[in-house]
């Protein structure tokens, strides 16, 4: 494993960007200088995060999300031992 989080990561196991090992390690996201804990997916190179919109669900039962653009800085919550 590397010491830097991946460029793109998703919480949804059906996504090609899902990585259970990285999520188990704990990844935090700083968006436009603020800590965010409701991020469903992020992309550093494209400069966006996908966040849940309230408690709304789509027709498949997945949370409704919106894409917000800005500066994305992922980091690991705990240091690797």
Short mmCIF file of C-alpha atoms in Angstrom, two decimals:
data_model
loop_
_atom_site.label_atom_id
_atom_site.label_comp_id
_atom_site.label_asym_id
_atom_site.label_seq_id
_atom_site.Cartn_x
_atom_site.Cartn_y
_atom_site.Cartn_z
CA UNK A 1 0.00 0.00 0.00
CA UNK A 2 1.12 3.54 -0.63
CA UNK A 3 1.29 6.50 1.71
CA UNK A 4 -0.97 8.62 -0.51
CA UNK A 5 -4.69 8.01 -1.02
CA UNK A 6 -5.87 7.08 -4.53
CA UNK A 7 -6.75 9.74 -7.10
CA UNK A 8 -10.34 8.52 -7.16
CA UNK A 9 -12.27 6.51 -4.57
CA UNK A 10 -15.92 5.52 -4.13
CA UNK A 11 -17.93 4.06 -1.23
CA UNK A 12 -20.28 2.07 -3.48
CA UNK A 13 -19.06 -1.55 -3.90
CA UNK A 14 -20.51 -1.64 -7.43
CA UNK A 15 -18.23 1.19 -8.57
CA UNK A 16 -14.99 0.40 -10.42
CA UNK A 17 -13.29 2.91 -8.09
CA UNK A 18 -14.25 1.03 -4.90
CA UNK A 19 -11.23 -0.16 -2.86
CA UNK A 20 -12.07 -1.97 0.39
CA UNK A 21 -8.45 -1.96 1.63
CA UNK A 22 -8.22 1.83 1.37
CA UNK A 23 -11.60 2.32 3.05
CA UNK A 24 -10.63 -0.02 5.90
CA UNK A 25 -7.51 2.07 6.45
CA UNK A 26 -9.67 5.20 6.68
CA UNK A 27 -9.63 8.06 4.19
CA UNK A 28 -10.71 11.60 5.04
CA UNK A 29 -11.45 14.38 2.55
CA UNK A 30 -10.72 18.07 2.87
CA UNK A 31 -12.80 20.01 0.31
CA UNK A 32 -12.03 23.71 -0.25
CA UNK A 33 -10.22 23.75 3.10
CA UNK A 34 -13.08 22.19 5.11
CA UNK A 35 -13.26 18.65 6.51
CA UNK A 36 -16.11 16.71 4.88
CA UNK A 37 -17.52 13.48 6.31
CA UNK A 38 -20.42 12.95 3.89
CA UNK A 39 -18.43 12.27 0.70
CA UNK A 40 -19.69 9.31 -1.37
CA UNK A 41 -17.00 9.58 -4.07
CA UNK A 42 -14.15 11.92 -4.97
CA UNK A 43 -11.71 12.64 -7.79
CA UNK A 44 -8.59 14.69 -7.12
CA UNK A 45 -7.49 15.10 -10.76
CA UNK A 46 -10.94 16.23 -11.92
CA UNK A 47 -11.53 18.37 -8.80
CA UNK A 48 -14.93 17.17 -7.57
CA UNK A 49 -16.69 15.28 -4.79
CA UNK A 50 -20.06 13.56 -4.83
CA UNK A 51 -22.17 14.15 -1.72
CA UNK A 52 -25.53 12.83 -0.57
CA UNK A 53 -28.55 15.14 -0.90
CA UNK A 54 -30.63 14.90 2.25
CA UNK A 55 -32.42 11.61 2.80
CA UNK A 56 -33.71 11.29 -0.78
CA UNK A 57 -33.34 7.97 -2.60
CA UNK A 58 -33.45 7.08 -6.29
CA UNK A 59 -35.71 4.37 -7.69
CA UNK A 60 -33.11 1.68 -6.92
CA UNK A 61 -32.82 2.71 -3.26
CA UNK A 62 -29.43 4.42 -3.61
CA UNK A 63 -28.89 7.85 -2.04
CA UNK A 64 -29.37 10.82 -4.36
CA UNK A 65 -26.07 12.63 -4.87
CA UNK A 66 -24.77 15.83 -6.41
CA UNK A 67 -21.33 16.59 -7.79
CA UNK A 68 -19.61 19.63 -6.27
CA UNK A 69 -16.46 21.08 -7.86
CA UNK A 70 -13.51 22.51 -5.95
CA UNK A 71 -10.15 21.64 -4.40
CA UNK A 72 -10.03 18.04 -3.14
CA UNK A 73 -7.37 16.91 -0.63
CA UNK A 74 -7.70 13.27 0.52
CA UNK A 75 -5.67 12.00 3.49
CA UNK A 76 -5.43 8.90 5.66
CA UNK A 77 -7.13 9.17 9.05
CA UNK A 78 -4.55 7.00 10.84
CA UNK A 79 -0.88 6.49 10.07
CA UNK A 80 0.21 3.13 8.64
CA UNK A 81 1.85 0.95 11.29
#
